[in-house]
PDB file of C-alpha atoms in Angstrom:
ATOM      1  CA  MET A  11     151.715   4.460  14.944  1.00 45.00           C
ATOM      2  CA  GLU A  12     151.701   3.420  18.630  1.00 45.00           C
ATOM      3  CA  LYS A  13     149.951   6.703  19.486  1.00 47.00           C
ATOM      4  CA  LYS A  14     147.345   6.053  16.775  1.00 50.00           C
ATOM      5  CA  ILE A  15     146.582   2.600  18.183  1.00 45.00           C
ATOM      6  CA  LEU A  16     146.400   3.984  21.721  1.00 43.00           C
ATOM      7  CA  ASP A  17     143.984   6.718  20.628  1.00 49.00           C
ATOM      8  CA  ILE A  18     141.702   4.180  18.963  1.00 46.00           C
ATOM      9  CA  VAL A  19     141.630   1.919  22.017  1.00 45.00           C
ATOM     10  CA  ILE A  20     141.163   4.693  24.620  1.00 39.00           C
ATOM     11  CA  ASN A  21     138.907   7.148  22.838  1.00 46.00           C
ATOM     12  CA  GLU A  22     136.775   4.952  20.588  1.00 46.00           C
ATOM     13  CA  GLN A  23     135.521   1.451  20.204  1.00 51.00           C
ATOM     14  CA  VAL A  24     137.548  -0.476  17.642  1.00 59.00           C
ATOM     15  CA  SER A  25     134.890  -0.674  14.935  1.00 74.00           C
ATOM     16  CA  TRP A  26     135.232  -0.495  11.184  1.00 75.00           C
ATOM     17  CA  LYS A  27     133.141   2.680  10.975  1.00 78.00           C
ATOM     18  CA  ALA A  28     135.123   4.528  13.661  1.00 78.00           C
ATOM     19  CA  LEU A  29     138.373   3.425  12.044  1.00 78.00           C
ATOM     20  CA  LEU A  30     137.316   4.715   8.618  1.00 80.00           C
ATOM     21  CA  MET A  31     136.169   8.074   9.970  1.00 82.00           C
ATOM     22  CA  LYS A  32     139.401   8.475  11.918  1.00 82.00           C
ATOM     23  CA  LEU A  33     141.537   7.691   8.860  1.00 82.00           C
ATOM     24  CA  VAL A  34     139.661  10.207   6.696  1.00 81.00           C
ATOM     25  CA  LYS A  35     140.314  12.865   9.321  1.00 83.00           C
ATOM     26  CA  GLU A  36     143.986  11.974   9.809  1.00 81.00           C
ATOM     27  CA  GLU A  37     144.702  11.789   6.070  1.00 81.00           C
ATOM     28  CA  GLY A  38     143.055  15.168   5.535  1.00 84.00           C
ATOM     29  CA  MET A  39     140.685  13.800   2.911  1.00 83.00           C
ATOM     30  CA  ASP A  40     137.632  15.665   1.727  1.00 83.00           C
ATOM     31  CA  PRO A  41     134.716  13.671   3.234  1.00 79.00           C
ATOM     32  CA  TRP A  42     132.712  14.365   0.084  1.00 86.00           C
ATOM     33  CA  ASP A  43     135.450  13.201  -2.300  1.00 78.00           C
ATOM     34  CA  ILE A  44     137.548  10.446  -0.763  1.00 75.00           C
ATOM     35  CA  HIS A  45     140.263   8.400  -2.421  1.00 78.00           C
ATOM     36  CA  VAL A  46     138.914   4.852  -2.104  1.00 77.00           C
ATOM     37  CA  GLY A  47     142.205   3.164  -2.977  1.00 79.00           C
ATOM     38  CA  LYS A  48     144.273   5.178  -0.514  1.00 82.00           C
ATOM     39  CA  LEU A  49     141.681   4.847   2.256  1.00 78.00           C
ATOM     40  CA  THR A  50     141.500   1.074   1.746  1.00 81.00           C
ATOM     41  CA  ALA A  51     145.285   0.749   1.975  1.00 83.00           C
ATOM     42  CA  GLN A  52     145.364   2.811   5.187  1.00 80.00           C
ATOM     43  CA  TYR A  53     142.490   0.807   6.679  1.00 79.00           C
ATOM     44  CA  ILE A  54     144.169  -2.536   6.016  1.00 81.00           C
ATOM     45  CA  GLN A  55     147.461  -1.254   7.426  1.00 81.00           C
ATOM     46  CA  SER A  56     145.667  -0.100  10.586  1.00 77.00           C
ATOM     47  CA  VAL A  57     144.041  -3.523  10.982  1.00 77.00           C
ATOM     48  CA  LYS A  58     147.466  -5.167  10.661  1.00 80.00           C
ATOM     49  CA  ASP A  59     148.890  -2.815  13.303  1.00 76.00           C
ATOM     50  CA  LEU A  60     146.023  -3.607  15.671  1.00 73.00           C
ATOM     51  CA  LYS A  61     146.572  -7.342  15.203  1.00 72.00           C
ATOM     52  CA  GLN A  62     150.308  -6.983  15.832  1.00 72.00           C
ATOM     53  CA  ALA A  63     149.466  -5.147  19.053  1.00 64.00           C
ATOM     54  CA  ASN A  64     147.522  -8.275  20.124  1.00 60.00           C
ATOM     55  CA  LEU A  65     144.248  -6.358  20.297  1.00 57.00           C
ATOM     56  CA  ASN A  66     140.961  -8.153  19.829  1.00 60.00           C
ATOM     57  CA  ILE A  67     139.406  -7.235  16.493  1.00 62.00           C
ATOM     58  CA  SER A  68     135.781  -7.988  15.707  1.00 61.00           C
ATOM     59  CA  GLY A  69     134.870 -10.106  12.737  1.00 65.00           C
ATOM     60  CA  LYS A  70     133.085  -7.145  11.157  1.00 66.00           C
ATOM     61  CA  VAL A  71     136.335  -5.140  11.113  1.00 70.00           C
ATOM     62  CA  LEU A  72     138.055  -7.932   9.173  1.00 67.00           C
ATOM     63  CA  LEU A  73     135.048  -8.502   6.909  1.00 69.00           C
ATOM     64  CA  ALA A  74     134.901  -4.773   6.145  1.00 72.00           C
ATOM     65  CA  ALA A  75     138.555  -4.960   5.044  1.00 72.00           C
ATOM     66  CA  ALA A  76     137.700  -7.716   2.566  1.00 71.00           C
ATOM     67  CA  ILE A  77     134.703  -5.782   1.227  1.00 72.00           C
ATOM     68  CA  LEU A  78     136.801  -2.617   0.909  1.00 73.00           C
ATOM     69  CA  LEU A  79     139.339  -4.492  -1.197  1.00 71.00           C
ATOM     70  CA  ARG A  80     136.553  -5.678  -3.457  1.00 72.00           C
ATOM     71  CA  ILE A  81     135.118  -2.167  -3.784  1.00 70.00           C
ATOM     72  CA  LYS A  82     138.597  -0.825  -4.503  1.00 65.00           C
ATOM     73  CA  SER A  83     139.310  -3.389  -7.218  1.00 62.00           C
ATOM     74  CA  THR A  84     135.892  -2.852  -8.825  1.00 63.00           C
ATOM     75  CA  ARG A  85     136.366   0.914  -8.798  1.00 56.00           C
ATOM     76  CA  LEU A  86     139.881   0.677 -10.254  1.00 50.00           C
ATOM     77  CA  VAL A  87     138.630  -1.451 -13.120  1.00 47.00           C
ATOM     78  CA  SER A  88     135.761   0.983 -13.737  1.00 50.00           C
ATOM     79  CA  ASP A  89     138.138   3.980 -13.652  1.00 50.00           C
ATOM     80  CA  ASP A  90     140.555   2.328 -16.074  1.00 44.00           C
ATOM     81  CA  LEU A  91     137.733   1.638 -18.520  1.00 43.00           C
ATOM     82  CA  ALA A  92     136.473   5.207 -18.165  1.00 49.00           C
ATOM     83  CA  GLU A  93     139.959   6.629 -18.865  1.00 44.00           C
ATOM     84  CA  PHE A  94     140.318   4.348 -21.879  1.00 40.00           C
ATOM     85  CA  ASP A  95     136.985   5.582 -23.213  1.00 46.00           C
ATOM     86  CA  GLN A  96     138.127   9.178 -22.746  1.00 47.00           C
ATOM     87  CA  LEU A  97     141.219   8.510 -24.868  1.00 40.00           C
ATOM     88  CA  LEU A  98     138.991   7.322 -27.680  1.00 38.00           C
ATOM     89  CA  THR A  99     136.228   9.897 -27.175  1.00 46.00           C
ATOM     90  CA  PRO A 100     136.824  13.686 -26.932  1.00 47.00           C
ATOM     91  CA  PRO A 101     135.417  15.585 -23.926  1.00 49.00           C
ATOM     92  CA  VAL A 102     131.719  16.470 -24.009  1.00 49.00           C
ATOM     93  CA  GLU A 103     132.405  20.224 -24.291  1.00 49.00           C
ATOM     94  CA  GLU A 104     134.752  19.724 -27.249  1.00 46.00           C
ATOM     95  CA  GLU A 105     132.274  17.468 -28.984  1.00 52.00           C
ATOM     96  CA  ALA A 106     129.498  20.001 -28.461  1.00 56.00           C
ATOM     97  CA  PHE A 107     131.630  22.750 -30.060  1.00 50.00           C
ATOM     98  CA  TYR A 108     132.405  20.719 -33.166  1.00 49.00           C
ATOM     99  CA  ASP A 109     128.852  19.454 -33.381  1.00 58.00           C
ATOM    100  CA  SER A 110     127.541  23.016 -33.334  1.00 59.00           C
ATOM    101  CA  LEU A 111     130.063  24.104 -35.963  1.00 52.00           C
ATOM    102  CA  GLU A 112     129.267  21.157 -38.175  1.00 57.00           C
ATOM    103  CA  GLN A 113     125.557  21.810 -37.907  1.00 63.00           C
ATOM    104  CA  GLU A 114     126.005  25.450 -38.954  1.00 58.00           C
ATOM    105  CA  LEU A 115     128.158  24.539 -41.955  1.00 55.00           C
ATOM    106  CA  ARG A 116     125.781  21.862 -43.115  1.00 61.00           C
ATOM    107  CA  GLN A 117     122.527  23.517 -42.102  1.00 61.00           C
ATOM    108  CA  LYS A 118     121.401  24.201 -45.654  1.00 53.00           C
ATOM    109  CA  GLU A 119     122.363  20.767 -46.892  1.00 54.00           C
ATOM    110  CA  VAL A 120     120.640  19.105 -43.994  1.00 50.00           C
ATOM    111  CA  HIS A 121     117.554  21.263 -44.457  1.00 54.00           C
ATOM    112  CA  ASP A 122     117.386  20.534 -48.196  1.00 53.00           C
ATOM    113  CA  HIS A 123     117.907  16.796 -47.915  1.00 53.00           C
ATOM    114  CA  ASN A 124     115.886  16.335 -44.732  1.00 54.00           C
ATOM    115  CA  TYR A 125     118.693  14.484 -42.949  1.00 49.00           C
ATOM    116  CA  GLU A 126     117.935  13.300 -39.447  1.00 53.00           C
ATOM    117  CA  LEU A 127     120.529  14.236 -36.848  1.00 51.00           C
ATOM    118  CA  HIS A 128     121.112  11.945 -33.887  1.00 50.00           C
ATOM    119  CA  PRO A 129     122.537  13.616 -30.786  1.00 51.00           C
ATOM    120  CA  ARG A 130     125.706  12.073 -29.383  1.00 51.00           C
ATOM    121  CA  ILE A 131     125.337  10.319 -26.065  1.00 48.00           C
ATOM    122  CA  PRO A 132     127.575  12.091 -23.552  1.00 48.00           C
ATOM    123  CA  GLN A 133     130.107   9.921 -21.728  1.00 48.00           C
ATOM    124  CA  PRO A 134     129.370   9.447 -18.034  1.00 48.00           C
ATOM    125  CA  ARG A 135     131.582  11.543 -15.810  1.00 49.00           C
ATOM    126  CA  LYS A 136     133.490  10.054 -12.939  1.00 54.00           C
ATOM    127  CA  ARG A 137     131.300  10.273  -9.836  1.00 60.00           C
ATOM    128  CA  LYS A 138     132.769  11.459  -6.581  1.00 72.00           C
ATOM    129  CA  VAL A 139     132.523   9.075  -3.647  1.00 73.00           C
ATOM    130  CA  SER A 140     131.914  10.432  -0.163  1.00 76.00           C
ATOM    131  CA  ILE A 141     132.808   8.670   3.068  1.00 76.00           C
ATOM    132  CA  PHE A 142     129.078   8.430   3.752  1.00 80.00           C
ATOM    133  CA  ASP A 143     128.532   6.589   0.451  1.00 77.00           C
ATOM    134  CA  LEU A 144     131.291   4.175   1.376  1.00 77.00           C
ATOM    135  CA  VAL A 145     129.926   3.594   4.886  1.00 78.00           C
ATOM    136  CA  ASN A 146     126.422   2.966   3.515  1.00 79.00           C
ATOM    137  CA  ALA A 147     127.790   0.503   0.950  1.00 76.00           C
ATOM    138  CA  LEU A 148     129.706  -1.348   3.650  1.00 75.00           C
ATOM    139  CA  GLU A 149     126.671  -1.445   5.953  1.00 76.00           C
ATOM    140  CA  LYS A 150     124.539  -2.959   3.180  1.00 77.00           C
ATOM    141  CA  ALA A 151     127.229  -5.519   2.313  1.00 73.00           C
ATOM    142  CA  LEU A 152     127.638  -6.528   5.960  1.00 70.00           C
ATOM    143  CA  GLU A 153     123.862  -6.810   6.373  1.00 75.00           C
ATOM    144  CA  VAL A 154     123.599  -9.057   3.297  1.00 68.00           C
ATOM    145  CA  LYS A 155     126.392 -11.234   4.676  1.00 63.00           C
ATOM    146  CA  HIS A 156     124.611 -11.417   8.037  1.00 59.00           C
ATOM    147  CA  ARG A 157     121.314 -12.429   6.395  1.00 64.00           C
ATOM    148  CA  ARG A 158     123.028 -15.143   4.369  1.00 60.00           C
ATOM    149  CA  ILE A 159     124.556 -16.615   7.518  1.00 53.00           C
ATOM    150  CA  ASN A 160     121.178 -16.547   9.291  1.00 55.00           C
ATOM    151  CA  ARG A 161     119.503 -18.224   6.311  1.00 56.00           C
ATOM    152  CA  ILE A 162     121.692 -21.304   6.635  1.00 53.00           C
ATOM    153  CA  ASP A 163     119.359 -23.989   7.923  1.00 55.00           C
ATOM    154  CA  GLU A 164     120.450 -26.076  10.843  1.00 57.00           C
ATOM    155  CA  VAL A 165     121.138 -29.650   9.863  1.00 58.00           C
ATOM    156  CA  ASN A 166     119.336 -32.055  12.145  1.00 64.00           C
ATOM    157  CA  VAL A 167     121.309 -35.270  12.260  1.00 60.00           C
ATOM    158  CA  GLU A 168     119.435 -38.154  13.794  1.00 65.00           C
ATOM    159  CA  VAL A 169     121.828 -40.094  15.996  1.00 64.00           C
ATOM    160  CA  PRO A 170     120.925 -43.791  16.025  1.00 66.00           C
ATOM    161  CA  ASP A 171     120.215 -45.458  19.331  1.00 71.00           C
ATOM    162  CA  HIS A 172     123.106 -47.251  20.965  1.00 73.00           C
ATOM    163  CA  VAL A 173     122.962 -50.970  20.283  1.00 73.00           C
ATOM    164  CA  ASP A 174     124.685 -53.536  22.490  1.00 82.00           C
ATOM    165  CA  ILE A 175     126.012 -55.998  19.921  1.00 85.00           C
ATOM    166  CA  ASN A 176     126.266 -58.848  22.434  1.00 88.00           C
ATOM    167  CA  GLU A 177     122.653 -58.333  23.438  1.00 90.00           C
ATOM    168  CA  ALA A 178     121.630 -58.222  19.769  1.00 89.00           C
ATOM    169  CA  ILE A 179     123.503 -61.494  19.070  1.00 90.00           C
ATOM    170  CA  ASP A 180     121.796 -63.208  21.999  1.00 91.00           C
ATOM    171  CA  ASN A 181     118.424 -61.943  20.774  1.00 91.00           C
ATOM    172  CA  VAL A 182     118.885 -63.317  17.244  1.00 90.00           C
ATOM    173  CA  TRP A 183     120.305 -66.583  18.567  1.00 92.00           C
ATOM    174  CA  GLY A 184     117.215 -66.935  20.733  1.00 90.00           C
ATOM    175  CA  ARG A 185     114.967 -66.490  17.682  1.00 90.00           C
ATOM    176  CA  ILE A 186     116.907 -69.161  15.781  1.00 89.00           C
ATOM    177  CA  THR A 187     116.801 -71.772  18.556  1.00 90.00           C
ATOM    178  CA  ASP A 188     113.135 -71.035  19.189  1.00 88.00           C
ATOM    179  CA  TRP A 189     112.341 -71.561  15.504  1.00 87.00           C
ATOM    180  CA  PHE A 190     114.067 -74.916  15.301  1.00 85.00           C
ATOM    181  CA  THR A 191     112.486 -76.002  18.608  1.00 87.00           C
ATOM    182  CA  ARG A 192     108.902 -75.050  17.728  1.00 86.00           C
ATOM    183  CA  VAL A 193     108.603 -75.010  13.946  1.00 79.00           C
ATOM    184  CA  LYS A 194     111.282 -77.499  12.928  1.00 74.00           C
ATOM    185  CA  GLU A 195     111.164 -76.320   9.326  1.00 80.00           C
ATOM    186  CA  LYS A 196     113.577 -74.614   6.964  1.00 86.00           C
ATOM    187  CA  LEU A 197     114.571 -71.253   8.378  1.00 87.00           C
ATOM    188  CA  THR A 198     115.285 -68.257   6.153  1.00 88.00           C
ATOM    189  CA  PHE A 199     116.495 -64.803   6.969  1.00 89.00           C
ATOM    190  CA  ARG A 200     113.022 -63.384   6.335  1.00 89.00           C
ATOM    191  CA  ASN A 201     111.549 -65.711   8.987  1.00 89.00           C
ATOM    192  CA  LEU A 202     113.690 -63.984  11.633  1.00 88.00           C
ATOM    193  CA  LEU A 203     112.304 -60.524  10.884  1.00 89.00           C
ATOM    194  CA  LYS A 204     109.636 -59.094  13.168  1.00 88.00           C
ATOM    195  CA  GLU A 205     108.837 -56.388  10.612  1.00 89.00           C
ATOM    196  CA  ASP A 206     109.821 -55.762   7.000  1.00 88.00           C
ATOM    197  CA  THR A 207     111.851 -52.576   7.549  1.00 89.00           C
ATOM    198  CA  ARG A 208     115.408 -51.622   6.689  1.00 88.00           C
ATOM    199  CA  LYS A 209     116.252 -51.027  10.343  1.00 86.00           C
ATOM    200  CA  GLU A 210     114.996 -54.478  11.368  1.00 87.00           C
ATOM    201  CA  LYS A 211     116.933 -56.141   8.538  1.00 89.00           C
ATOM    202  CA  VAL A 212     120.171 -54.459   9.638  1.00 88.00           C
ATOM    203  CA  ASN A 213     119.548 -55.260  13.312  1.00 88.00           C
ATOM    204  CA  VAL A 214     119.108 -58.950  12.473  1.00 89.00           C
ATOM    205  CA  PHE A 215     121.684 -59.356   9.703  1.00 90.00           C
ATOM    206  CA  GLN A 216     124.673 -58.012  11.655  1.00 89.00           C
ATOM    207  CA  PRO A 217     124.249 -60.393  14.628  1.00 89.00           C
ATOM    208  CA  LEU A 218     123.594 -63.211  12.147  1.00 90.00           C
ATOM    209  CA  LEU A 219     126.992 -62.588  10.536  1.00 90.00           C
ATOM    210  CA  HIS A 220     128.642 -62.815  13.962  1.00 90.00           C
ATOM    211  CA  LEU A 221     126.903 -66.136  14.627  1.00 89.00           C
ATOM    212  CA  ALA A 222     127.982 -67.460  11.223  1.00 89.00           C
ATOM    213  CA  HIS A 223     131.559 -66.308  11.825  1.00 89.00           C
ATOM    214  CA  ASN A 224     131.619 -68.233  15.110  1.00 88.00           C
ATOM    215  CA  GLN A 225     130.094 -71.248  13.282  1.00 88.00           C
ATOM    216  CA  LYS A 226     127.044 -71.380  15.521  1.00 88.00           C
ATOM    217  CA  VAL A 227     124.957 -71.277  12.350  1.00 88.00           C
ATOM    218  CA  PHE A 228     125.679 -71.686   8.652  1.00 88.00           C
ATOM    219  CA  LEU A 229     124.315 -69.532   5.866  1.00 88.00           C
ATOM    220  CA  LYS A 230     123.351 -70.780   2.431  1.00 87.00           C
ATOM    221  CA  GLN A 231     122.341 -68.736  -0.606  1.00 84.00           C
ATOM    222  CA  ASP A 232     121.825 -70.585  -3.872  1.00 85.00           C
ATOM    223  CA  LYS A 233     121.878 -67.496  -6.099  1.00 85.00           C
ATOM    224  CA  PRO A 234     122.777 -63.814  -5.710  1.00 83.00           C
ATOM    225  CA  PHE A 235     120.022 -61.789  -4.049  1.00 82.00           C
ATOM    226  CA  GLY A 236     118.118 -65.005  -3.416  1.00 85.00           C
ATOM    227  CA  PRO A 237     116.739 -66.165  -0.060  1.00 87.00           C
ATOM    228  CA  ILE A 238     119.295 -66.776   2.691  1.00 88.00           C
ATOM    229  CA  GLU A 239     118.779 -70.092   4.448  1.00 89.00           C
ATOM    230  CA  ILE A 240     120.016 -70.536   8.019  1.00 88.00           C
ATOM    231  CA  LEU A 241     121.284 -74.008   8.916  1.00 87.00           C
ATOM    232  CA  LYS A 242     122.323 -75.572  12.206  1.00 81.00           C
ATOM    233  CA  GLU A 243     124.925 -77.708  10.459  1.00 79.00           C
ATOM    234  CA  GLU A 244     127.335 -76.962   7.636  1.00 73.00           C
ATOM    235  CA  PRO A 245     125.711 -77.820   4.297  1.00 67.00           C
ATOM    236  CA  HIS A 246     127.279 -80.667   2.294  1.00 65.00           C
ATOM    237  CA  GLU A 247     128.132 -80.047  -1.342  1.00 61.00           C
ATOM    238  CA  ASP A 248     126.340 -82.323  -3.766  1.00 53.00           C
TER     239      ASP A 248
END
């Protein structure tokens, strides 16, 4: 096994395609009729050996192993179903013989009664898989995976501007004192807003809570979701 790893590293680039071709050659498989299950097992074992040897393995080599396992499992299920069908259905040649014999014995009866004969649909034969078929299938699967990754849109997250909370508190406090100095009327939260936007409401409301917590101002709201009144002194209960 050490010699096999050394040969791969020295003579060839460690790629999934080179590894598959090398395994087919070493296992003495017919390139035009490979054993997918056996080749998959050998491929995965080789990948494990390369990892144990602390060699860098590309992501495509590992992804090819996962795709091979899927191909193997799909093929095994298909083969099992095909074998089950063969147990229930005689071979095509045997069916043809009995069909021909039956037609000869019943030719007169069929001719007299005008029966319509329906030909039997032959069962599909197990198709041989070449190493080139397998490589092409893997290349297509890897390309699809690559396209899916490239199709993932980048998420643009807008990072809010840094806000100095102390500066924001001073700003809101300045608006409050200016209002009571100039206007000398009831002050509500809406009066402090420079514009009716969500951002402005947040930028004013947070500093206002700090001011209320430090008892520099007092907040009064008669009903839920109603106007918020800002007072210089704590309101007295009636």
